[in-house]
mmCIF file of C-alpha atoms in Angstrom:
data_model
loop_
_atom_site.group_PDB
_atom_site.id
_atom_site.type_symbol
_atom_site.label_atom_id
_atom_site.label_comp_id
_atom_site.label_asym_id
_atom_site.label_seq_id
_atom_site.Cartn_x
_atom_site.Cartn_y
_atom_site.Cartn_z
ATOM 1 C CA UNK D 1 -37.757 16.116 34.237
ATOM 2 C CA UNK D 2 -39.876 14.099 31.592
ATOM 3 C CA UNK D 3 -41.660 16.173 29.088
ATOM 4 C CA UNK D 4 -45.298 16.618 29.777
ATOM 5 C CA UNK D 5 -46.722 16.254 26.255
ATOM 6 C CA UNK D 6 -45.472 12.625 26.340
ATOM 7 C CA UNK D 7 -46.124 11.892 30.058
ATOM 8 C CA UNK D 8 -50.041 13.203 28.779
ATOM 9 C CA UNK D 9 -49.856 10.581 25.495
ATOM 10 C CA UNK D 10 -48.645 7.997 27.694
ATOM 11 C CA UNK D 11 -51.091 8.643 30.124
ATOM 12 C CA UNK D 12 -53.628 8.745 27.176
ATOM 13 C CA UNK D 13 -52.947 5.477 25.791
ATOM 14 C CA UNK D 14 -53.162 3.853 28.857
ATOM 15 C CA UNK D 15 -56.720 5.507 29.776
ATOM 16 C CA UNK D 16 -57.682 3.934 26.462
ATOM 17 C CA UNK D 17 -56.617 0.792 26.926
ATOM 18 C CA UNK D 18 -54.797 0.693 23.555
ATOM 19 C CA UNK D 19 -51.036 -0.076 24.704
ATOM 20 C CA UNK D 20 -49.908 -3.625 23.789
ATOM 21 C CA UNK D 21 -47.540 -5.185 25.517
ATOM 22 C CA UNK D 22 -46.956 -9.259 26.098
ATOM 23 C CA UNK D 23 -48.704 -11.633 28.322
ATOM 24 C CA UNK D 24 -48.357 -13.354 31.165
ATOM 25 C CA UNK D 25 -44.530 -14.242 31.638
ATOM 26 C CA UNK D 26 -43.076 -17.835 30.292
ATOM 27 C CA UNK D 27 -39.838 -19.373 30.619
ATOM 28 C CA UNK D 28 -37.525 -20.075 27.972
ATOM 29 C CA UNK D 29 -33.826 -21.097 27.025
ATOM 30 C CA UNK D 30 -31.357 -18.202 26.220
ATOM 31 C CA UNK D 31 -28.212 -19.496 24.956
ATOM 32 C CA UNK D 32 -25.225 -16.425 24.653
ATOM 33 C CA UNK D 33 -25.081 -15.140 20.984
ATOM 34 C CA UNK D 34 -21.442 -15.711 21.389
ATOM 35 C CA UNK D 35 -21.616 -19.021 22.105
ATOM 36 C CA UNK D 36 -23.179 -19.607 18.640
ATOM 37 C CA UNK D 37 -20.058 -18.918 17.545
ATOM 38 C CA UNK D 38 -21.777 -15.234 16.170
ATOM 39 C CA UNK D 39 -19.888 -11.389 16.198
ATOM 40 C CA UNK D 40 -21.002 -7.804 16.321
ATOM 41 C CA UNK D 41 -20.303 -5.231 14.363
ATOM 42 C CA UNK D 42 -20.693 -1.565 14.999
ATOM 43 C CA UNK D 43 -20.004 -0.281 11.393
ATOM 44 C CA UNK D 44 -16.605 -1.268 10.982
ATOM 45 C CA UNK D 45 -15.767 -2.216 14.927
ATOM 46 C CA UNK D 46 -16.528 -4.972 16.635
ATOM 47 C CA UNK D 47 -18.014 -4.744 19.796
ATOM 48 C CA UNK D 48 -19.278 -6.919 22.572
ATOM 49 C CA UNK D 49 -23.445 -5.996 23.478
ATOM 50 C CA UNK D 50 -25.019 -8.872 26.130
ATOM 51 C CA UNK D 51 -26.644 -11.047 23.399
ATOM 52 C CA UNK D 52 -28.266 -13.466 24.225
ATOM 53 C CA UNK D 53 -30.021 -16.302 21.456
ATOM 54 C CA UNK D 54 -33.639 -16.850 21.744
ATOM 55 C CA UNK D 55 -35.176 -19.379 19.468
ATOM 56 C CA UNK D 56 -32.879 -18.768 16.931
ATOM 57 C CA UNK D 57 -33.181 -14.937 17.004
ATOM 58 C CA UNK D 58 -30.970 -12.530 18.675
ATOM 59 C CA UNK D 59 -32.012 -10.503 21.733
ATOM 60 C CA UNK D 60 -29.402 -7.830 23.132
ATOM 61 C CA UNK D 61 -29.414 -5.380 26.305
ATOM 62 C CA UNK D 62 -31.487 -2.654 25.247
ATOM 63 C CA UNK D 63 -29.349 -0.169 26.892
ATOM 64 C CA UNK D 64 -26.480 -1.000 25.144
ATOM 65 C CA UNK D 65 -28.020 -0.716 21.654
ATOM 66 C CA UNK D 66 -28.894 2.019 22.240
ATOM 67 C CA UNK D 67 -25.565 3.462 24.178
ATOM 68 C CA UNK D 68 -23.939 1.636 20.372
ATOM 69 C CA UNK D 69 -26.269 2.817 18.369
ATOM 70 C CA UNK D 70 -26.970 6.441 19.700
ATOM 71 C CA UNK D 71 -30.499 6.281 20.777
ATOM 72 C CA UNK D 72 -31.278 7.373 24.271
ATOM 73 C CA UNK D 73 -32.996 4.700 26.893
ATOM 74 C CA UNK D 74 -34.613 5.270 29.793
ATOM 75 C CA UNK D 75 -37.391 4.657 31.991
ATOM 76 C CA UNK D 76 -40.442 6.398 33.841
ATOM 77 C CA UNK D 77 -40.781 5.446 37.307
ATOM 78 C CA UNK D 78 -44.351 6.932 37.272
ATOM 79 C CA UNK D 79 -46.077 4.361 33.690
ATOM 80 C CA UNK D 80 -43.520 1.805 34.417
ATOM 81 C CA UNK D 81 -42.678 2.891 31.205
ATOM 82 C CA UNK D 82 -38.679 2.221 29.140
ATOM 83 C CA UNK D 83 -39.057 5.189 26.964
ATOM 84 C CA UNK D 84 -36.901 5.962 23.646
ATOM 85 C CA UNK D 85 -36.604 8.370 21.618
ATOM 86 C CA UNK D 86 -35.089 8.076 17.691
ATOM 87 C CA UNK D 87 -33.308 11.491 18.716
ATOM 88 C CA UNK D 88 -29.659 10.675 18.050
ATOM 89 C CA UNK D 89 -26.668 11.133 19.926
ATOM 90 C CA UNK D 90 -23.366 10.048 19.730
ATOM 91 C CA UNK D 91 -22.196 6.454 19.174
ATOM 92 C CA UNK D 92 -19.980 4.684 22.108
ATOM 93 C CA UNK D 93 -18.838 1.960 23.308
ATOM 94 C CA UNK D 94 -17.912 3.044 26.997
ATOM 95 C CA UNK D 95 -18.697 0.228 29.360
ATOM 96 C CA UNK D 96 -20.272 -2.229 27.023
ATOM 97 C CA UNK D 97 -19.343 -5.497 28.069
ATOM 98 C CA UNK D 98 -20.401 -8.896 27.705
ATOM 99 C CA UNK D 99 -21.749 -10.432 30.762
ATOM 100 C CA UNK D 100 -24.141 -12.938 29.380
ATOM 101 C CA UNK D 101 -24.213 -16.155 30.817
ATOM 102 C CA UNK D 102 -24.574 -19.642 29.857
ATOM 103 C CA UNK D 103 -27.697 -21.278 31.419
ATOM 104 C CA UNK D 104 -29.937 -18.313 31.871
ATOM 105 C CA UNK D 105 -33.102 -18.471 31.774
ATOM 106 C CA UNK D 106 -35.179 -15.764 29.341
ATOM 107 C CA UNK D 107 -38.973 -14.412 30.592
ATOM 108 C CA UNK D 108 -41.082 -12.958 27.890
ATOM 109 C CA UNK D 109 -41.824 -9.682 29.277
ATOM 110 C CA UNK D 110 -44.995 -7.388 30.479
ATOM 111 C CA UNK D 111 -43.058 -4.052 29.833
ATOM 112 C CA UNK D 112 -44.478 -0.979 28.495
ATOM 113 C CA UNK D 113 -42.156 0.547 25.760
ATOM 114 C CA UNK D 114 -42.658 3.402 24.447
ATOM 115 C CA UNK D 115 -40.777 5.288 21.380
ATOM 116 C CA UNK D 116 -41.218 9.064 20.938
ATOM 117 C CA UNK D 117 -44.753 8.629 23.308
ATOM 118 C CA UNK D 118 -45.818 6.217 21.594
ATOM 119 C CA UNK D 119 -46.380 2.281 23.167
ATOM 120 C CA UNK D 120 -45.168 -0.026 20.222
ATOM 121 C CA UNK D 121 -45.435 -3.694 20.106
ATOM 122 C CA UNK D 122 -42.494 -4.913 20.678
ATOM 123 C CA UNK D 123 -41.769 -8.733 21.760
ATOM 124 C CA UNK D 124 -38.987 -8.172 25.170
ATOM 125 C CA UNK D 125 -37.668 -10.721 27.529
ATOM 126 C CA UNK D 126 -36.349 -10.690 31.307
ATOM 127 C CA UNK D 127 -32.440 -11.935 31.917
ATOM 128 C CA UNK D 128 -31.578 -11.274 35.636
ATOM 129 C CA UNK D 129 -33.959 -7.770 35.629
ATOM 130 C CA UNK D 130 -32.865 -5.985 32.405
ATOM 131 C CA UNK D 131 -34.737 -5.799 28.838
ATOM 132 C CA UNK D 132 -33.730 -7.240 25.906
ATOM 133 C CA UNK D 133 -35.322 -6.833 22.023
ATOM 134 C CA UNK D 134 -34.705 -8.665 19.402
ATOM 135 C CA UNK D 135 -32.180 -6.584 16.951
ATOM 136 C CA UNK D 136 -34.468 -6.214 14.058
ATOM 137 C CA UNK D 137 -37.457 -5.016 16.337
ATOM 138 C CA UNK D 138 -35.801 -1.739 17.681
ATOM 139 C CA UNK D 139 -33.587 -0.987 14.404
ATOM 140 C CA UNK D 140 -36.558 -0.896 12.511
ATOM 141 C CA UNK D 141 -38.236 1.498 15.443
ATOM 142 C CA UNK D 142 -34.983 3.464 16.240
ATOM 143 C CA UNK D 143 -34.230 3.386 12.043
ATOM 144 C CA UNK D 144 -31.063 1.691 11.461
ATOM 145 C CA UNK D 145 -29.571 -0.534 9.381
ATOM 146 C CA UNK D 146 -29.309 -4.100 10.530
ATOM 147 C CA UNK D 147 -27.757 -7.313 9.239
ATOM 148 C CA UNK D 148 -26.005 -10.438 9.123
ATOM 149 C CA UNK D 149 -22.706 -11.279 7.253
ATOM 150 C CA UNK D 150 -23.408 -15.476 6.814
ATOM 151 C CA UNK D 151 -19.680 -15.574 5.562
ATOM 152 C CA UNK D 152 -18.417 -14.487 8.913
ATOM 153 C CA UNK D 153 -21.468 -15.121 11.200
ATOM 154 C CA UNK D 154 -21.298 -11.716 12.328
ATOM 155 C CA UNK D 155 -24.328 -9.431 13.614
ATOM 156 C CA UNK D 156 -23.628 -6.201 11.722
ATOM 157 C CA UNK D 157 -25.192 -2.320 12.723
ATOM 158 C CA UNK D 158 -25.268 0.054 10.160
ATOM 159 C CA UNK D 159 -25.685 3.666 12.382
ATOM 160 C CA UNK D 160 -25.716 5.070 9.391
ATOM 161 C CA UNK D 161 -27.490 3.170 7.447
ATOM 162 C CA UNK D 162 -32.119 2.869 7.370
ATOM 163 C CA UNK D 163 -33.550 -0.040 8.528
ATOM 164 C CA UNK D 164 -34.709 -2.318 5.805
ATOM 165 C CA UNK D 165 -36.034 -5.643 5.444
ATOM 166 C CA UNK D 166 -33.605 -8.759 4.709
ATOM 167 C CA UNK D 167 -33.216 -10.301 1.861
ATOM 168 C CA UNK D 168 -31.959 -13.653 0.255
ATOM 169 C CA UNK D 169 -33.909 -13.061 -3.751
ATOM 170 C CA UNK D 170 -32.042 -11.753 -6.807
ATOM 171 C CA UNK D 171 -32.587 -8.159 -7.920
ATOM 172 C CA UNK D 172 -32.250 -7.364 -11.878
ATOM 173 C CA UNK D 173 -28.477 -8.709 -12.751
ATOM 174 C CA UNK D 174 -27.038 -9.221 -9.163
ATOM 175 C CA UNK D 175 -27.791 -10.287 -5.393
ATOM 176 C CA UNK D 176 -28.254 -7.002 -4.248
ATOM 177 C CA UNK D 177 -27.039 -8.888 -0.161
ATOM 178 C CA UNK D 178 -24.325 -10.837 0.899
ATOM 179 C CA UNK D 179 -27.001 -14.205 1.638
ATOM 180 C CA UNK D 180 -25.930 -18.238 1.921
ATOM 181 C CA UNK D 181 -25.458 -18.566 -1.644
ATOM 182 C CA UNK D 182 -22.799 -15.841 -2.344
ATOM 183 C CA UNK D 183 -20.915 -17.326 1.256
ATOM 184 C CA UNK D 184 -20.849 -20.504 -0.725
ATOM 185 C CA UNK D 185 -19.804 -19.172 -3.576
ATOM 186 C CA UNK D 186 -17.096 -17.266 -1.510
ATOM 187 C CA UNK D 187 -15.945 -20.892 0.042
ATOM 188 C CA UNK D 188 -16.150 -22.732 -3.385
ATOM 189 C CA UNK D 189 -13.613 -19.828 -5.186
ATOM 190 C CA UNK D 190 -11.407 -19.793 -2.248
ATOM 191 C CA UNK D 191 -10.605 -24.006 -2.410
ATOM 192 C CA UNK D 192 -9.860 -22.823 -6.072
ATOM 193 C CA UNK D 193 -6.446 -21.807 -4.482
ATOM 194 C CA UNK D 194 -5.182 -20.065 -7.288
ATOM 195 C CA UNK D 195 -6.144 -21.612 -10.251
ATOM 196 C CA UNK D 196 -7.443 -19.915 -12.711
ATOM 197 C CA UNK D 197 -9.015 -22.826 -14.697
ATOM 198 C CA UNK D 198 -10.660 -23.815 -11.555
ATOM 199 C CA UNK D 199 -12.358 -19.754 -11.253
ATOM 200 C CA UNK D 200 -13.914 -19.404 -13.876
ATOM 201 C CA UNK D 201 -15.152 -23.245 -14.352
ATOM 202 C CA UNK D 202 -16.781 -21.894 -10.331
ATOM 203 C CA UNK D 203 -17.874 -18.442 -11.715
ATOM 204 C CA UNK D 204 -19.874 -20.873 -14.168
ATOM 205 C CA UNK D 205 -21.185 -23.076 -12.471
ATOM 206 C CA UNK D 206 -22.590 -19.997 -9.955
ATOM 207 C CA UNK D 207 -23.449 -17.748 -12.954
ATOM 208 C CA UNK D 208 -27.702 -18.729 -13.127
ATOM 209 C CA UNK D 209 -28.062 -17.975 -9.543
ATOM 210 C CA UNK D 210 -25.922 -15.205 -9.206
ATOM 211 C CA UNK D 211 -27.034 -13.642 -12.430
ATOM 212 C CA UNK D 212 -30.274 -15.221 -12.781
ATOM 213 C CA UNK D 213 -29.421 -15.877 -16.201
ATOM 214 C CA UNK D 214 -29.572 -19.436 -17.091
ATOM 215 C CA UNK D 215 -26.697 -18.971 -19.925
ATOM 216 C CA UNK D 216 -24.659 -16.863 -17.272
ATOM 217 C CA UNK D 217 -20.923 -15.934 -18.619
ATOM 218 C CA UNK D 218 -18.675 -15.201 -16.082
ATOM 219 C CA UNK D 219 -18.814 -11.948 -18.087
ATOM 220 C CA UNK D 220 -22.477 -11.551 -16.374
ATOM 221 C CA UNK D 221 -20.965 -12.747 -13.188
ATOM 222 C CA UNK D 222 -17.979 -10.132 -12.645
ATOM 223 C CA UNK D 223 -21.179 -7.309 -14.205
ATOM 224 C CA UNK D 224 -22.959 -8.581 -11.169
ATOM 225 C CA UNK D 225 -20.534 -8.617 -8.424
ATOM 226 C CA UNK D 226 -19.688 -5.359 -9.654
ATOM 227 C CA UNK D 227 -23.384 -4.474 -8.905
ATOM 228 C CA UNK D 228 -23.646 -6.362 -6.295
ATOM 229 C CA UNK D 229 -24.367 -4.270 -2.665
ATOM 230 C CA UNK D 230 -24.265 -5.225 0.694
ATOM 231 C CA UNK D 231 -21.628 -8.406 0.407
ATOM 232 C CA UNK D 232 -18.776 -7.469 3.761
ATOM 233 C CA UNK D 233 -15.100 -5.745 3.813
ATOM 234 C CA UNK D 234 -13.811 -8.644 5.996
ATOM 235 C CA UNK D 235 -15.634 -12.111 5.588
ATOM 236 C CA UNK D 236 -13.020 -14.816 5.631
ATOM 237 C CA UNK D 237 -9.719 -13.800 5.064
ATOM 238 C CA UNK D 238 -10.442 -10.358 2.541
ATOM 239 C CA UNK D 239 -10.317 -7.627 4.947
ATOM 240 C CA UNK D 240 -8.538 -4.993 2.876
ATOM 241 C CA UNK D 241 -10.052 -1.453 1.701
ATOM 242 C CA UNK D 242 -12.141 -3.532 -0.915
ATOM 243 C CA UNK D 243 -15.712 -5.568 -0.253
ATOM 244 C CA UNK D 244 -15.647 -9.201 -1.117
ATOM 245 C CA UNK D 245 -17.315 -9.078 -4.576
ATOM 246 C CA UNK D 246 -15.025 -6.766 -5.878
ATOM 247 C CA UNK D 247 -12.141 -8.759 -5.005
ATOM 248 C CA UNK D 248 -13.341 -11.742 -7.037
ATOM 249 C CA UNK D 249 -14.901 -9.410 -9.662
ATOM 250 C CA UNK D 250 -10.814 -8.104 -10.026
ATOM 251 C CA UNK D 251 -9.798 -11.981 -9.445
ATOM 252 C CA UNK D 252 -12.319 -13.484 -12.225
ATOM 253 C CA UNK D 253 -10.819 -10.116 -14.783
ATOM 254 C CA UNK D 254 -7.137 -11.652 -14.310
ATOM 255 C CA UNK D 255 -8.627 -15.206 -15.027
ATOM 256 C CA UNK D 256 -9.616 -13.985 -18.312
ATOM 257 C CA UNK D 257 -6.552 -12.572 -18.960
ATOM 258 C CA UNK D 258 -7.676 -8.731 -18.469
ATOM 259 C CA UNK D 259 -5.772 -6.325 -17.332
ATOM 260 C CA UNK D 260 -6.606 -5.047 -14.243
ATOM 261 C CA UNK D 261 -5.774 -1.059 -13.281
ATOM 262 C CA UNK D 262 -3.028 -0.889 -11.139
ATOM 263 C CA UNK D 263 -1.937 -4.547 -11.653
ATOM 264 C CA UNK D 264 0.237 -6.349 -14.151
ATOM 265 C CA UNK D 265 -2.336 -9.192 -16.750
ATOM 266 C CA UNK D 266 -1.497 -11.754 -15.050
ATOM 267 C CA UNK D 267 0.144 -13.747 -17.254
ATOM 268 C CA UNK D 268 1.927 -16.771 -15.351
ATOM 269 C CA UNK D 269 4.716 -14.190 -13.820
ATOM 270 C CA UNK D 270 3.312 -13.241 -10.249
ATOM 271 C CA UNK D 271 5.282 -9.504 -10.380
ATOM 272 C CA UNK D 272 2.593 -7.737 -8.599
ATOM 273 C CA UNK D 273 2.753 -9.841 -5.025
ATOM 274 C CA UNK D 274 2.232 -8.180 -2.103
ATOM 275 C CA UNK D 275 5.626 -9.404 0.689
ATOM 276 C CA UNK D 276 5.403 -9.631 3.931
ATOM 277 C CA UNK D 277 8.005 -9.257 5.976
ATOM 278 C CA UNK D 278 9.555 -11.663 8.667
ATOM 279 C CA UNK D 279 8.927 -8.672 11.133
ATOM 280 C CA UNK D 280 5.605 -7.892 9.835
ATOM 281 C CA UNK D 281 4.545 -11.779 10.387
ATOM 282 C CA UNK D 282 6.675 -12.176 13.926
ATOM 283 C CA UNK D 283 4.250 -8.709 14.692
ATOM 284 C CA UNK D 284 1.015 -10.678 13.927
ATOM 285 C CA UNK D 285 1.680 -13.734 15.451
ATOM 286 C CA UNK D 286 1.862 -11.616 19.163
ATOM 287 C CA UNK D 287 -1.729 -10.116 17.419
ATOM 288 C CA UNK D 288 -3.125 -13.257 16.665
ATOM 289 C CA UNK D 289 -2.128 -14.521 20.865
ATOM 290 C CA UNK D 290 -3.840 -11.312 21.938
ATOM 291 C CA UNK D 291 -6.633 -11.727 19.483
ATOM 292 C CA UNK D 292 -6.713 -15.327 21.164
ATOM 293 C CA UNK D 293 -7.331 -14.137 24.532
ATOM 294 C CA UNK D 294 -9.092 -11.518 23.852
ATOM 295 C CA UNK D 295 -12.172 -14.638 22.550
ATOM 296 C CA UNK D 296 -11.292 -16.583 26.129
ATOM 297 C CA UNK D 297 -11.258 -13.109 28.224
ATOM 298 C CA UNK D 298 -14.934 -12.601 27.461
ATOM 299 C CA UNK D 299 -15.866 -16.336 28.524
ATOM 300 C CA UNK D 300 -13.730 -15.981 31.723
ATOM 301 C CA UNK D 301 -11.156 -18.241 30.975
ATOM 302 C CA UNK D 302 -7.758 -18.168 31.213
ATOM 303 C CA UNK D 303 -5.429 -16.867 29.338
ATOM 304 C CA UNK D 304 -3.062 -18.685 26.683
ATOM 305 C CA UNK D 305 0.694 -17.913 26.598
ATOM 306 C CA UNK D 306 3.351 -18.662 23.929
ATOM 307 C CA UNK D 307 5.799 -21.717 24.624
ATOM 308 C CA UNK D 308 8.023 -21.984 22.981
ATOM 309 C CA UNK D 309 8.522 -25.064 21.791
ATOM 310 C CA UNK D 310 5.368 -25.029 20.504
ATOM 311 C CA UNK D 311 6.342 -22.050 18.036
ATOM 312 C CA UNK D 312 9.217 -24.238 17.234
ATOM 313 C CA UNK D 313 6.901 -26.529 15.957
ATOM 314 C CA UNK D 314 4.715 -24.265 14.744
ATOM 315 C CA UNK D 315 6.953 -23.107 12.297
ATOM 316 C CA UNK D 316 7.454 -26.357 11.209
ATOM 317 C CA UNK D 317 3.716 -26.936 10.336
ATOM 318 C CA UNK D 318 3.818 -23.354 8.890
ATOM 319 C CA UNK D 319 5.909 -24.237 6.434
ATOM 320 C CA UNK D 320 4.909 -27.364 5.475
ATOM 321 C CA UNK D 321 0.845 -26.319 4.698
ATOM 322 C CA UNK D 322 2.343 -23.800 2.550
ATOM 323 C CA UNK D 323 3.746 -27.375 0.398
ATOM 324 C CA UNK D 324 0.621 -29.775 1.463
ATOM 325 C CA UNK D 325 -2.313 -27.353 3.049
ATOM 326 C CA UNK D 326 -3.606 -30.705 5.479
ATOM 327 C CA UNK D 327 -2.759 -32.086 9.125
ATOM 328 C CA UNK D 328 -1.045 -34.878 7.687
ATOM 329 C CA UNK D 329 2.826 -33.946 7.495
ATOM 330 C CA UNK D 330 4.711 -35.273 4.592
ATOM 331 C CA UNK D 331 6.443 -38.133 7.082
ATOM 332 C CA UNK D 332 3.259 -38.327 8.757
ATOM 333 C CA UNK D 333 1.132 -36.633 12.002
ATOM 334 C CA UNK D 334 2.070 -33.539 13.450
ATOM 335 C CA UNK D 335 2.530 -36.190 16.209
ATOM 336 C CA UNK D 336 5.574 -36.883 14.996
ATOM 337 C CA UNK D 337 7.468 -33.668 15.431
ATOM 338 C CA UNK D 338 6.552 -34.124 19.065
ATOM 339 C CA UNK D 339 10.091 -36.128 19.595
ATOM 340 C CA UNK D 340 11.894 -32.969 17.275
ATOM 341 C CA UNK D 341 11.184 -30.457 19.129
ATOM 342 C CA UNK D 342 11.006 -32.208 22.697
ATOM 343 C CA UNK D 343 6.926 -31.975 23.425
ATOM 344 C CA UNK D 344 6.048 -34.898 25.960
ATOM 345 C CA UNK D 345 2.491 -36.401 24.119
ATOM 346 C CA UNK D 346 0.683 -35.441 27.428
ATOM 347 C CA UNK D 347 1.398 -32.141 26.843
ATOM 348 C CA UNK D 348 0.289 -31.528 23.164
ATOM 349 C CA UNK D 349 -3.235 -31.553 22.349
ATOM 350 C CA UNK D 350 -4.223 -30.426 18.845
ATOM 351 C CA UNK D 351 -3.191 -27.847 15.974
ATOM 352 C CA UNK D 352 -5.500 -25.358 13.749
ATOM 353 C CA UNK D 353 -4.468 -24.395 10.841
ATOM 354 C CA UNK D 354 -5.428 -22.127 8.069
ATOM 355 C CA UNK D 355 -5.251 -20.975 4.475
ATOM 356 C CA UNK D 356 -5.539 -17.793 3.891
ATOM 357 C CA UNK D 357 -5.247 -14.996 0.392
ATOM 358 C CA UNK D 358 -2.700 -12.102 -0.189
ATOM 359 C CA UNK D 359 -5.008 -9.959 1.928
ATOM 360 C CA UNK D 360 -5.130 -12.026 4.967
ATOM 361 C CA UNK D 361 -4.823 -10.432 7.995
ATOM 362 C CA UNK D 362 -4.219 -11.907 12.243
ATOM 363 C CA UNK D 363 -7.938 -10.289 12.602
ATOM 364 C CA UNK D 364 -9.641 -11.910 9.413
ATOM 365 C CA UNK D 365 -7.828 -15.291 9.780
ATOM 366 C CA UNK D 366 -9.561 -14.921 14.113
ATOM 367 C CA UNK D 367 -12.847 -14.678 11.942
ATOM 368 C CA UNK D 368 -12.553 -17.913 9.899
ATOM 369 C CA UNK D 369 -10.807 -19.726 13.252
ATOM 370 C CA UNK D 370 -14.186 -18.846 15.182
ATOM 371 C CA UNK D 371 -16.810 -19.155 12.503
ATOM 372 C CA UNK D 372 -15.752 -23.306 12.717
ATOM 373 C CA UNK D 373 -16.776 -25.492 15.789
ATOM 374 C CA UNK D 374 -13.763 -27.412 15.681
ATOM 375 C CA UNK D 375 -10.957 -24.540 16.119
ATOM 376 C CA UNK D 376 -13.322 -22.351 18.086
ATOM 377 C CA UNK D 377 -13.773 -25.441 21.088
ATOM 378 C CA UNK D 378 -9.838 -25.549 20.346
ATOM 379 C CA UNK D 379 -9.394 -21.717 21.120
ATOM 380 C CA UNK D 380 -11.882 -21.377 23.595
ATOM 381 C CA UNK D 381 -11.093 -24.325 25.224
ATOM 382 C CA UNK D 382 -10.176 -24.713 29.546
ATOM 383 C CA UNK D 383 -7.891 -27.851 28.652
ATOM 384 C CA UNK D 384 -5.081 -25.568 26.953
ATOM 385 C CA UNK D 385 -2.664 -23.009 28.889
ATOM 386 C CA UNK D 386 0.030 -23.192 26.209
ATOM 387 C CA UNK D 387 -0.331 -21.684 22.462
ATOM 388 C CA UNK D 388 2.288 -21.798 19.651
ATOM 389 C CA UNK D 389 1.326 -19.587 16.561
ATOM 390 C CA UNK D 390 3.137 -19.002 13.418
ATOM 391 C CA UNK D 391 1.945 -17.466 10.228
ATOM 392 C CA UNK D 392 3.898 -17.732 6.897
ATOM 393 C CA UNK D 393 3.070 -16.748 3.599
ATOM 394 C CA UNK D 394 4.237 -18.534 0.022
ATOM 395 C CA UNK D 395 5.621 -17.788 -3.024
ATOM 396 C CA UNK D 396 2.449 -16.777 -4.383
ATOM 397 C CA UNK D 397 1.229 -14.054 -1.214
ATOM 398 C CA UNK D 398 -1.174 -16.474 0.494
ATOM 399 C CA UNK D 399 -1.083 -16.120 3.925
ATOM 400 C CA UNK D 400 -0.769 -19.580 5.939
ATOM 401 C CA UNK D 401 -1.241 -19.898 9.812
ATOM 402 C CA UNK D 402 -0.926 -22.507 12.914
ATOM 403 C CA UNK D 403 -1.935 -23.111 16.123
ATOM 404 C CA UNK D 404 -0.502 -25.616 18.679
ATOM 405 C CA UNK D 405 -2.571 -25.845 21.629
ATOM 406 C CA UNK D 406 -1.011 -27.251 24.745
ATOM 407 C CA UNK D 407 -0.922 -28.098 28.555
ATOM 408 C CA UNK D 408 1.451 -27.689 30.994
#
């Protein structure tokens, strides 16, 4: 039974004619959020709410967000009002499945929405009879953190943080939110391929925008990275217990010859490389297969299976790219391997390759693949039913990965 005070408040608002809600419905295109290459995390957990991108904004099923964050969503038949309660409950992922479909049509909804008994002006869309709201709008009303990680194209929900408006500006001596500039800096540092001199050159290049100082030094960049807030933990391929800004701060310290607590200063001898065993690499290959099929399953695609010949080909290619990271082989192209391993040309489709870091994991590597349109297209292709996956590590501890796709 609804609380009388809430019902009274709702009734009074309607009588007074103060209820703001959308006008007549009209149809707009709705693209599944996943088809935009975007993924969703609640705190540190990957989740699969039903969501659509409408006019470059993400709208999610209201009940899904209520369950994932932990707040009440109910419907009052008497007043035909969706009632949201900001009283927090235990968050849950139970029953949350991405059921979005391509080609969906969304209509602007005239649904009345109230938060704690007070009507609010929140734009909503209806798709197949369900209400979808903009994530930032509901985050502001219920008060939970909402962010977007450019580096991994991931929507971030922080259930314990208060809502704040997004910002991409510098604040003091550090950019406080992980934004497009920092994502570019991250990629530029990765491309340095562990070359210390290139690290220092890149840091100086980005120093003015990161530090806010026209003559910012590498030391200033390190201080800014240390002070930065909002950087992701698992951007690109740095999925460990540090955020990306702290990872690069330490790398720059080592490039300057400074001693890093718990490590030896880097004098050219990699004495602290963490070696991953062959057994672990094989287990990671199985894990990556599961991640590939997880992405395919939520899109209604058939799972792919390991193929012995594709596995053999992937292992050769994995060793080759640790020496020269390229789709070209030392003697030509991947097609040259087909005869060697006994794969007919008609059965071979393509390869995905990736150069990670010492902190890479199957999950972080897959996140990187899924953020690339070309790589993602083959992972989600209906023209493949078999795969070969090989992960390896070079002498400096970097993880490399290969996916070989085929149709048999």
